[in-house]
mmCIF file of C-alpha atoms in Angstrom:
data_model
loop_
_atom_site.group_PDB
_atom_site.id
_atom_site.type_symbol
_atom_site.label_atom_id
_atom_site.label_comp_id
_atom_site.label_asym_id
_atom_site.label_seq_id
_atom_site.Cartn_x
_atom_site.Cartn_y
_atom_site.Cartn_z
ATOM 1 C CA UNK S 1 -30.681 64.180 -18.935
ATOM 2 C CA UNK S 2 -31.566 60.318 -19.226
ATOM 3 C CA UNK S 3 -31.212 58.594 -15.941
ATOM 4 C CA UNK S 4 -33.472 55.298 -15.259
ATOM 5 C CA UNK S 5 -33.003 52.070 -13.881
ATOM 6 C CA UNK S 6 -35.516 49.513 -14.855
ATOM 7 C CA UNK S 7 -35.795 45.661 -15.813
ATOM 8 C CA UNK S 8 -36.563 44.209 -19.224
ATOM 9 C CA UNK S 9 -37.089 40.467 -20.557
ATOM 10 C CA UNK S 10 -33.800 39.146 -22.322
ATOM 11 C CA UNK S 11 -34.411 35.539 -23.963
ATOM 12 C CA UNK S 12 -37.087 34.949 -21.294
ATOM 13 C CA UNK S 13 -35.022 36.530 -18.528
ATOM 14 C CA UNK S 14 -35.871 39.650 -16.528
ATOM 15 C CA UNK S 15 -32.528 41.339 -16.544
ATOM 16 C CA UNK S 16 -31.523 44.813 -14.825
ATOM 17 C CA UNK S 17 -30.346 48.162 -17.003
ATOM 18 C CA UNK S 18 -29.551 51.777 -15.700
ATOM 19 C CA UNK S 19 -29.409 54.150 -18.397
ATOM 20 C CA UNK S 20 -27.594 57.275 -18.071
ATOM 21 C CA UNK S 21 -26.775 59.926 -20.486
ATOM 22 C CA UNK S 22 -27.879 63.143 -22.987
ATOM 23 C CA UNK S 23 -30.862 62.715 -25.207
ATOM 24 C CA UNK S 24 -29.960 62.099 -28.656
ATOM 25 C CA UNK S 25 -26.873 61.486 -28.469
ATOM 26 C CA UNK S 26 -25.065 57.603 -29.609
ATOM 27 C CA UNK S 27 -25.234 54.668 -27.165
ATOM 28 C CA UNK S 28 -23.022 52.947 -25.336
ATOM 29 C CA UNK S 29 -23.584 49.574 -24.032
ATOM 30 C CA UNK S 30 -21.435 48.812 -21.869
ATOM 31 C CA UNK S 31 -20.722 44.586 -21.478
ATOM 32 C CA UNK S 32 -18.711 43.829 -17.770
ATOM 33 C CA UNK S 33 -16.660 41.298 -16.828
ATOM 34 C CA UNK S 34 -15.276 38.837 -14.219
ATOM 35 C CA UNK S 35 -17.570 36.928 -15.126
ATOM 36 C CA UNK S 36 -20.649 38.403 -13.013
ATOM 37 C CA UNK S 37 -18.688 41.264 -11.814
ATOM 38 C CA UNK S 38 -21.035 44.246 -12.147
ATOM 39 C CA UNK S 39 -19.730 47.731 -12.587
ATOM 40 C CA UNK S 40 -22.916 49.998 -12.542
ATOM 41 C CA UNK S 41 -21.522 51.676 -10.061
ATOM 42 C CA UNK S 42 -18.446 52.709 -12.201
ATOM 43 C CA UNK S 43 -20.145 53.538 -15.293
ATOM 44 C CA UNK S 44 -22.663 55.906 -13.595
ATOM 45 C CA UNK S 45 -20.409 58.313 -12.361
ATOM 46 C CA UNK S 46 -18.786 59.213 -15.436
ATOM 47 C CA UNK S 47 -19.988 62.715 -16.172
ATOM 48 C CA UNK S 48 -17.631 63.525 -18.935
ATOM 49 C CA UNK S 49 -19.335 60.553 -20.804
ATOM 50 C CA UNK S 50 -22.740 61.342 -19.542
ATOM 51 C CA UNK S 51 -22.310 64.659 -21.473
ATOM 52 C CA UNK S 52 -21.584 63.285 -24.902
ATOM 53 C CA UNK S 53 -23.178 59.692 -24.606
ATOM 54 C CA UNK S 54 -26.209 57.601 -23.438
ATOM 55 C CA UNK S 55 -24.550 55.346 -20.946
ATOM 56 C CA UNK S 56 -25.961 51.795 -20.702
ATOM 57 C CA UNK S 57 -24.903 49.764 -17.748
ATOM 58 C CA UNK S 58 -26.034 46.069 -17.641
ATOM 59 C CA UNK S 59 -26.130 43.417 -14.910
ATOM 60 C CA UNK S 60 -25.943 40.357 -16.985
ATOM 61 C CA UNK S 61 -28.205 36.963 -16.482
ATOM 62 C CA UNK S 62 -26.691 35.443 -13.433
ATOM 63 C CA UNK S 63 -25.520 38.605 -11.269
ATOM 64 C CA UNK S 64 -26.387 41.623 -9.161
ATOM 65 C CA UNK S 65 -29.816 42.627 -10.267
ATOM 66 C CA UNK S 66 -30.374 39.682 -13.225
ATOM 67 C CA UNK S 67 -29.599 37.054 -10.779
ATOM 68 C CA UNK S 68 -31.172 33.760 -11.005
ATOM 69 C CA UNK S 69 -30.201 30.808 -8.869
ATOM 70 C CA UNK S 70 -31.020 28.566 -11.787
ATOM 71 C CA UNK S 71 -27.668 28.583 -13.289
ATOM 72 C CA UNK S 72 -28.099 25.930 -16.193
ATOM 73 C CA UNK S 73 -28.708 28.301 -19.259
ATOM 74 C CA UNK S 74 -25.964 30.286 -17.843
ATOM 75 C CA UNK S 75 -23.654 29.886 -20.707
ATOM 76 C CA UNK S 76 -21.348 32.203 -22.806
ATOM 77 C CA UNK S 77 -23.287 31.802 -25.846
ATOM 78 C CA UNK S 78 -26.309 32.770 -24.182
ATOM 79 C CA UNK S 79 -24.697 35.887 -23.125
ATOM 80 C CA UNK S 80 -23.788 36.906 -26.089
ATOM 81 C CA UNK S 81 -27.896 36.291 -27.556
ATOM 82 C CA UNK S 82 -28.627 38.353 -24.268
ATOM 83 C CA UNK S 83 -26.538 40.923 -25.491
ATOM 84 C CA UNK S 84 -27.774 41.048 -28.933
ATOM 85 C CA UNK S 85 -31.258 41.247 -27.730
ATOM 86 C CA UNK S 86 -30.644 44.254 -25.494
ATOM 87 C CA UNK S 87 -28.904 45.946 -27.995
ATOM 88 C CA UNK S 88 -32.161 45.590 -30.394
ATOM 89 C CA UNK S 89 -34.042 46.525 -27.585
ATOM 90 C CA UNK S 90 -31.804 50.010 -27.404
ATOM 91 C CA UNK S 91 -31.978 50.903 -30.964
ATOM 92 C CA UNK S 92 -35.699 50.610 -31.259
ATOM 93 C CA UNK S 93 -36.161 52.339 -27.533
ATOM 94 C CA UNK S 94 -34.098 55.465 -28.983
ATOM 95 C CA UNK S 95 -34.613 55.373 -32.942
ATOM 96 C CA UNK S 96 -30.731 54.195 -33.532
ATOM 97 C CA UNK S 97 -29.507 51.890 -36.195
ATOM 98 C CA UNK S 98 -26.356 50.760 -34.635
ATOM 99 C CA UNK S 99 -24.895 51.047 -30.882
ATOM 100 C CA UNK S 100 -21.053 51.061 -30.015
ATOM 101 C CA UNK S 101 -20.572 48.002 -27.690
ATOM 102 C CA UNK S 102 -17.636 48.676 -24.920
ATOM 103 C CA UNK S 103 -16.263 44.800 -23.009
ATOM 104 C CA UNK S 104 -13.843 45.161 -20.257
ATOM 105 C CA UNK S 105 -12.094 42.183 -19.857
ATOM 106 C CA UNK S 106 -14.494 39.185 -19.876
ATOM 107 C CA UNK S 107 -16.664 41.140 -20.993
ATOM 108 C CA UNK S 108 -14.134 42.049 -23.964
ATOM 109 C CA UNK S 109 -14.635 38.179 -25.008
ATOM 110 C CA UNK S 110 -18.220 38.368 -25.394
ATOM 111 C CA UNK S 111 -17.878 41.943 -27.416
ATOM 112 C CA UNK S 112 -15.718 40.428 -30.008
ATOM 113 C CA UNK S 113 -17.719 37.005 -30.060
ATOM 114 C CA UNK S 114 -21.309 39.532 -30.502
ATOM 115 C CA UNK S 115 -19.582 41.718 -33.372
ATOM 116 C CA UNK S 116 -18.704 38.496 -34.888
ATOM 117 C CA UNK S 117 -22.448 37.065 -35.421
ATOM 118 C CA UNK S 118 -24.730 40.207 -35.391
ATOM 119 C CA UNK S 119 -22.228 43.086 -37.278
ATOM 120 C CA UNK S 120 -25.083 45.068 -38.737
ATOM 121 C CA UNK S 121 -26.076 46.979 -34.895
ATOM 122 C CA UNK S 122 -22.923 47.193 -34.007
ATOM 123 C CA UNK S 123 -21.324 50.845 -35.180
ATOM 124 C CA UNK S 124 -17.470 49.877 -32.855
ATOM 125 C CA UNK S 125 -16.315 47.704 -30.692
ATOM 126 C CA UNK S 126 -14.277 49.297 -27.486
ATOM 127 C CA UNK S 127 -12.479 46.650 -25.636
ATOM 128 C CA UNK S 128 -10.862 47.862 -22.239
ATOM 129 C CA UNK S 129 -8.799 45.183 -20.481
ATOM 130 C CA UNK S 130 -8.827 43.163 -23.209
ATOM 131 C CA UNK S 131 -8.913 39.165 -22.432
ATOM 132 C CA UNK S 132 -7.347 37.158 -25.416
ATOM 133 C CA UNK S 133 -6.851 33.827 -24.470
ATOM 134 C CA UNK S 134 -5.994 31.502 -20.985
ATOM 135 C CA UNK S 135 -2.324 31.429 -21.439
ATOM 136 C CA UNK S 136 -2.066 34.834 -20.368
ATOM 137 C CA UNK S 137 -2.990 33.818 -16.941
ATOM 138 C CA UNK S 138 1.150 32.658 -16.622
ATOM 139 C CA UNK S 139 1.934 35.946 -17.582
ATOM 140 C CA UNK S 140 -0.275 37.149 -14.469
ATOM 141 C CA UNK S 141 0.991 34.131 -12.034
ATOM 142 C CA UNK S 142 4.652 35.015 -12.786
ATOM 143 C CA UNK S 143 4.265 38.868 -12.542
ATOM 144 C CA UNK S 144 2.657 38.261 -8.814
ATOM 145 C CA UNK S 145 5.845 35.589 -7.967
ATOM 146 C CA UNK S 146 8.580 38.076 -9.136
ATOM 147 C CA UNK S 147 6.892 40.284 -7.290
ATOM 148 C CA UNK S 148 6.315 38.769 -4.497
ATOM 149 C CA UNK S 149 10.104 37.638 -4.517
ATOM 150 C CA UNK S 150 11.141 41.286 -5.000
ATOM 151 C CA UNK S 151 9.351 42.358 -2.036
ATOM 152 C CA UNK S 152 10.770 39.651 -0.135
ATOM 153 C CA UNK S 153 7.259 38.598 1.185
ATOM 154 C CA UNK S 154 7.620 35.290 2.517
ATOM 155 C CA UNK S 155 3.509 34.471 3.293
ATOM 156 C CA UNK S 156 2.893 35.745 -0.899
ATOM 157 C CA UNK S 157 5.436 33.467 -2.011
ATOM 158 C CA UNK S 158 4.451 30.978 -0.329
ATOM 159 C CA UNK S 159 0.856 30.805 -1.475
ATOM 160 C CA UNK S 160 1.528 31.471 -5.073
ATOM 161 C CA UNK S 161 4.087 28.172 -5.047
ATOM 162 C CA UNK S 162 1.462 25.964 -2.930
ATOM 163 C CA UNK S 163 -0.791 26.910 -6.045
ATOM 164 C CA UNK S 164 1.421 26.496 -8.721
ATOM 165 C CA UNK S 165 1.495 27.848 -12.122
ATOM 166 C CA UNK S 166 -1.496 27.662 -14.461
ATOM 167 C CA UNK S 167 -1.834 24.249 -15.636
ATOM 168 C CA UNK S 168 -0.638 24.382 -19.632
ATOM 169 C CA UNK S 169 -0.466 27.944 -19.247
ATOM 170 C CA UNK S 170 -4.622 28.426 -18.690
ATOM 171 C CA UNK S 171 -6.476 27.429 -15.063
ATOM 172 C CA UNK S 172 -5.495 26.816 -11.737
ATOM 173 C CA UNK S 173 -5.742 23.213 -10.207
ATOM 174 C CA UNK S 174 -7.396 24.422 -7.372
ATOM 175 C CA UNK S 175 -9.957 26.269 -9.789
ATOM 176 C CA UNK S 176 -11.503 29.358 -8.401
ATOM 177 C CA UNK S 177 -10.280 29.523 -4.774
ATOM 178 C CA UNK S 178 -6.344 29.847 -6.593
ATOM 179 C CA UNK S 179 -7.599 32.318 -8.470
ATOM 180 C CA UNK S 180 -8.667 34.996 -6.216
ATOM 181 C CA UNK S 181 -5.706 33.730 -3.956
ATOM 182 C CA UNK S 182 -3.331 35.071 -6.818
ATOM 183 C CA UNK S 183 -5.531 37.910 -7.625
ATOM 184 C CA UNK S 184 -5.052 39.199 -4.078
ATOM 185 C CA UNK S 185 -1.542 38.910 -4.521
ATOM 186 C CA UNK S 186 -1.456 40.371 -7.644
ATOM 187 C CA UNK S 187 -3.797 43.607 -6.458
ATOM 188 C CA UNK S 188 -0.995 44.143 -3.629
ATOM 189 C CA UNK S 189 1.725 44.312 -5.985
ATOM 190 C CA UNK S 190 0.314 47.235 -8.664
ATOM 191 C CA UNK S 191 -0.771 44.070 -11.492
ATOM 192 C CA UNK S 192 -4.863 45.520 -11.249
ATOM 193 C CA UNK S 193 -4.033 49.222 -11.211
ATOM 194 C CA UNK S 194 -1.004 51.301 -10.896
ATOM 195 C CA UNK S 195 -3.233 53.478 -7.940
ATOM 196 C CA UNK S 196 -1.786 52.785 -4.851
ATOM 197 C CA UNK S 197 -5.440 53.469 -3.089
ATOM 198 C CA UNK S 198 -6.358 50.625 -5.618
ATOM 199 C CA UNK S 199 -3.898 48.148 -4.527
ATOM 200 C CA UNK S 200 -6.171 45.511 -2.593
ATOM 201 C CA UNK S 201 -8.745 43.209 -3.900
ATOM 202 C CA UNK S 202 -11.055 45.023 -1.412
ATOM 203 C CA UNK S 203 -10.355 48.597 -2.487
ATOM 204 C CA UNK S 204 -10.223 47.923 -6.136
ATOM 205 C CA UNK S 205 -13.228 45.274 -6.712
ATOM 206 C CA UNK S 206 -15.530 45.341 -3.224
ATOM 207 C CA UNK S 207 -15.042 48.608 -1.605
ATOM 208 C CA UNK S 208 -16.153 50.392 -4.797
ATOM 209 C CA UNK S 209 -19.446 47.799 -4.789
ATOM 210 C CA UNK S 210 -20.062 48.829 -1.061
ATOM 211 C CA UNK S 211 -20.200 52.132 -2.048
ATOM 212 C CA UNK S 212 -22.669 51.793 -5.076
ATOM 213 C CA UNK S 213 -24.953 50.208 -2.871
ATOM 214 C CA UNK S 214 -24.455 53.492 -0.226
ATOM 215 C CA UNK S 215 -25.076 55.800 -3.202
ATOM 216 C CA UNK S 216 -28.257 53.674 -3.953
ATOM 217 C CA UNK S 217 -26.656 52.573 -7.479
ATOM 218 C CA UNK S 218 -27.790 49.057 -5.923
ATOM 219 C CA UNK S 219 -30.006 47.453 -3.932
ATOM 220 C CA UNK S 220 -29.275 45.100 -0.982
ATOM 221 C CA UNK S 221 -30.835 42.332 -3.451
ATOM 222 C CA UNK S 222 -28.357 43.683 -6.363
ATOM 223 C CA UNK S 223 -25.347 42.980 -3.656
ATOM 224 C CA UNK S 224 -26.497 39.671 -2.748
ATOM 225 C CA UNK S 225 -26.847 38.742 -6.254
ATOM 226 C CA UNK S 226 -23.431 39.902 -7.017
ATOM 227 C CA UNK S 227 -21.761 38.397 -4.269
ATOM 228 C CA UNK S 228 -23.756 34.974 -5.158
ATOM 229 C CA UNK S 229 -23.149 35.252 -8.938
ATOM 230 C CA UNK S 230 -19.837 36.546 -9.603
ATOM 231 C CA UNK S 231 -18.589 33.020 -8.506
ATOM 232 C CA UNK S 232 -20.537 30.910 -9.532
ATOM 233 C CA UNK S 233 -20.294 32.355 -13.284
ATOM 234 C CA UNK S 234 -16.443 32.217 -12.387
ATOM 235 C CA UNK S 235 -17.152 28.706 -12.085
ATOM 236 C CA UNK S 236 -19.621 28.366 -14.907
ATOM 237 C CA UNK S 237 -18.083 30.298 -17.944
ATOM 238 C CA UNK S 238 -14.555 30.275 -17.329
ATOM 239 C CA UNK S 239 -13.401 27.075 -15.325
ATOM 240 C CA UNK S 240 -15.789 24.824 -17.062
ATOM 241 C CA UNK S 241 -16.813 25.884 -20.393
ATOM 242 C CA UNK S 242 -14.252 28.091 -21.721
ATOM 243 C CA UNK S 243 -10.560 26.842 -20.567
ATOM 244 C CA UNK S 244 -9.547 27.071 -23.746
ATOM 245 C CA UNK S 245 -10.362 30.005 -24.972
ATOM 246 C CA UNK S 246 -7.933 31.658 -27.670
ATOM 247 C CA UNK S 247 -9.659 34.974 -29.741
ATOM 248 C CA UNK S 248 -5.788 35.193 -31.799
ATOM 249 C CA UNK S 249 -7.561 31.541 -32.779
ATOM 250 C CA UNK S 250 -11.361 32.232 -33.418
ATOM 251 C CA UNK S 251 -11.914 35.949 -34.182
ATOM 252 C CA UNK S 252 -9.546 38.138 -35.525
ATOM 253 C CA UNK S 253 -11.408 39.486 -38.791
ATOM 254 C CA UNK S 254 -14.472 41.725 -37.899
ATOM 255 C CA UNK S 255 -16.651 43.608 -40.007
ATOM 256 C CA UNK S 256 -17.081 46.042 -37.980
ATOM 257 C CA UNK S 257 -14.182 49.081 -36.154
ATOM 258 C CA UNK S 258 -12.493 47.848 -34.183
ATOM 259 C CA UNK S 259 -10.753 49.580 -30.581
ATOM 260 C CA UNK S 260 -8.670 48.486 -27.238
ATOM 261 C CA UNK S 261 -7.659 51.121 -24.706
ATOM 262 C CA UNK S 262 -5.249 49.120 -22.867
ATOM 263 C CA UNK S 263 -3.667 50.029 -19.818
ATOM 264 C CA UNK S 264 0.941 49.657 -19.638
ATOM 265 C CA UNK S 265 0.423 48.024 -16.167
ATOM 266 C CA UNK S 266 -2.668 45.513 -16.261
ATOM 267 C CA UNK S 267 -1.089 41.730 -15.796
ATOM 268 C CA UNK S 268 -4.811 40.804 -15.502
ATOM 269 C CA UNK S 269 -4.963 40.684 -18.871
ATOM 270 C CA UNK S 270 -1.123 40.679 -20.077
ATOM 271 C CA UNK S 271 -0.586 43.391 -22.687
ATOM 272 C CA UNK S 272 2.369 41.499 -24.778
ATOM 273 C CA UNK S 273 -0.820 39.216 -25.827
ATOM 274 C CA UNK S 274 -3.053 41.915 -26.547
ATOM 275 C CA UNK S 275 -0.649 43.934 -29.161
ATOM 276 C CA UNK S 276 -0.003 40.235 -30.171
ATOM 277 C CA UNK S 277 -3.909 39.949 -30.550
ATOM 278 C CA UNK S 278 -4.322 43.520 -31.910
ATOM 279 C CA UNK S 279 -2.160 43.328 -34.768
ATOM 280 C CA UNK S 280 -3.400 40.046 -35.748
ATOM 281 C CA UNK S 281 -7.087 41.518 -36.095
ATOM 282 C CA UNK S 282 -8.354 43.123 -39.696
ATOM 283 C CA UNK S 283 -11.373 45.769 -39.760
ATOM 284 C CA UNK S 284 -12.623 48.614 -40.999
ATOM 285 C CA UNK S 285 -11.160 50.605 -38.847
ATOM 286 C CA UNK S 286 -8.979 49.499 -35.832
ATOM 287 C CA UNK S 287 -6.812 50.926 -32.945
ATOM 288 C CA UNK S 288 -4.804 49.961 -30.227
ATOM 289 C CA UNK S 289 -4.827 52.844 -27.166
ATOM 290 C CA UNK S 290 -2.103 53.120 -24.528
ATOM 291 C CA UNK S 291 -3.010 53.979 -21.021
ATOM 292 C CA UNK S 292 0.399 54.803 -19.485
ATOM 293 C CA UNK S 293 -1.285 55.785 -15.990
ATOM 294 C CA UNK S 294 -3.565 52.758 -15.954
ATOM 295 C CA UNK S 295 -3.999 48.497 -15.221
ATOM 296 C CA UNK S 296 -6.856 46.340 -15.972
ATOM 297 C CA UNK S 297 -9.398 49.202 -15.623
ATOM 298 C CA UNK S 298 -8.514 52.231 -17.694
ATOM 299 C CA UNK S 299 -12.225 53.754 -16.510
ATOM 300 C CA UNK S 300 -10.591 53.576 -13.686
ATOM 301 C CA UNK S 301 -7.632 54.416 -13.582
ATOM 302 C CA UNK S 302 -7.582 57.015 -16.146
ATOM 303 C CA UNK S 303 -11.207 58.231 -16.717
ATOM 304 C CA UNK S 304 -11.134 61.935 -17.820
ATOM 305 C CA UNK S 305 -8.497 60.151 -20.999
ATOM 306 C CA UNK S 306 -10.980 57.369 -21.435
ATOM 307 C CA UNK S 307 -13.892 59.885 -21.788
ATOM 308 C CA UNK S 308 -11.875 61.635 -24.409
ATOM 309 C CA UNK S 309 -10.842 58.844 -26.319
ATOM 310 C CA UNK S 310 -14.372 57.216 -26.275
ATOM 311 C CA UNK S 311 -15.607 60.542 -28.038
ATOM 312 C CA UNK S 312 -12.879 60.603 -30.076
ATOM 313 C CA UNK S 313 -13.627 57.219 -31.666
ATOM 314 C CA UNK S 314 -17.524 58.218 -31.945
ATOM 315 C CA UNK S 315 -16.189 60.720 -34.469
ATOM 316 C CA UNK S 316 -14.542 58.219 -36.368
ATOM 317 C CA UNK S 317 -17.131 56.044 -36.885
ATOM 318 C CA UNK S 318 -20.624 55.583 -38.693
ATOM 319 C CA UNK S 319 -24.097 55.141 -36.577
ATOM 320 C CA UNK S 320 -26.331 54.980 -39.953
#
């Protein structure tokens, strides 16, 4: 069994990697979200992977482990040249022509964006919580009103109405601090995960950090750096450079297979859009997974199904 942490240069910057996994078998590079939201501590639990997989998990420039408090080559583009590089890195470290790359949510963005420009080391794409463009955020502000409403919950609705919808159906006037005031909201009401011990921002997003950095997954540096990163790459990638973002617009024909697992219940990232999105895309091969028992985080939510289907797809595809 594989299992090392270590750091290696990306486009001049030293960036963090725990590899986990069974000799010999394909790789998985794994490409998180949030922006700067690091989920090492997800990814390295999953045994039933483990078994059939070698398990890359990846704090990207700007977060947890990679931080770097110069934030001005902190772009998306750069990301996705970060990404490529690692994955080159990978296939020469264990003798493999191609790597399947797996995005959860933002993360999903720069998957589709990487198979896009560098096809030929890329053997599937596996998209979980699948972003597709910004107008899917008034999906996600309405779902946490109604709810809200329903409940009755005077304090919620109040909040979400002093923040107002999206403006043009993509960002939030107040930028990020109306974000995570909605995403609270929308935690509390089931729109992150159908798990009702996953029903808070803190138990679904921090408490699971906490207890990475208990398990020694991370360091108290690795904390600091997520807790300093994930918000300003919030502010960087997604309220700055990328309001407009639209993949039904910009990538929908890929060259290489093509997969979502999508959970019935994430209003993260809306799934109308996504079987919108999904049956506007053309490749190889491509398919579009239900998660009935999961939100934004199939892994998550459903993990033993999202082992099964991740080996099932292995089997469908080509690594030469």
């Amino acid at each position: 069994m594989i299992d090392k942490k270590q750091k290696i240069k990306l486009n001049s910057v030293e960036q963090k990697i725990h590899i986990r996994g069974t000799a010999d078998k394909p790789v998985i590079l794994f490409v998180h979200g949030g922006p700067g939201l690091c989920n090492r501590h997800e990814i390295m639990v999953q045994d039933d992977l483990a078994k059939n997989f070698i398990l890359v998990a990846w704090d990207q420039r700007g977060t947890g482990g990679s931080y770097i408090a110069d934030q001005s080559h902190l772009t998306n583009d750069k990301l996705v040249e970060d990404t490529h590089e690692l994955i080159l890195w990978l296939i020469k470290e264990f003798k493999q022509k191609k790597i399947i790359v797996a995005g959860i949510s933002w993360g999903s963005v720069l998957t589709s964006l990487l198979a896009d420009r560098h096809p030929d080391t890329i053997a599937a794409v596996i998209n979980y919580g699948q972003a597709v463009s910004s107008h899917g955020e008034k999906l996600s502000y309405d779902f946490a009103l109604k709810a809200a409403r329903d409940a009755n919950n005077q304090k919620s609705i109040r909040v979400l109405e002093e923040i107002g919808a999206p403006i043009d159906g993509k960002m939030y006037r107040g930028g990020l601090e109306d974000l995570m005031k909605q995403r609270r909201i929308l935690c509390k009401y089931g729109g992150w995960s159908p798990n009702p011990k996953r029903q808070s921002y803190y138990s679904a997003i921090l408490r699971p950090i906490l207890k990475g950095l208990l398990s020694g997954e991370y360091s108290i540096g690795d904390v600091i750096g997520i807790a300093k990163g994930s918000s300003e790459s919030v502010k960087k990638l997604i309220l700055e450079e990328y309001p407009d973002f639209d993949l039904a617009k910009t990538n929908t024909r890929f060259n290489v297979p093509y997969f979502i697992f999508q959970g019935r219940e994430d209003w993260v990232c809306p799934s109308g859009p996504v079987e919108e999105y999904f049956n506007l895309v053309r490749a190889p091969k491509k398919e579009l997974v239900w998660f009935d028992k999961s939100g934004h985080d199939p892994m998550a939510d459903e993990p033993a199904k999202f082992a099964d289907g991740t080996l099932r797809v292995s089997r469908k595809i080509s690594f030469s």
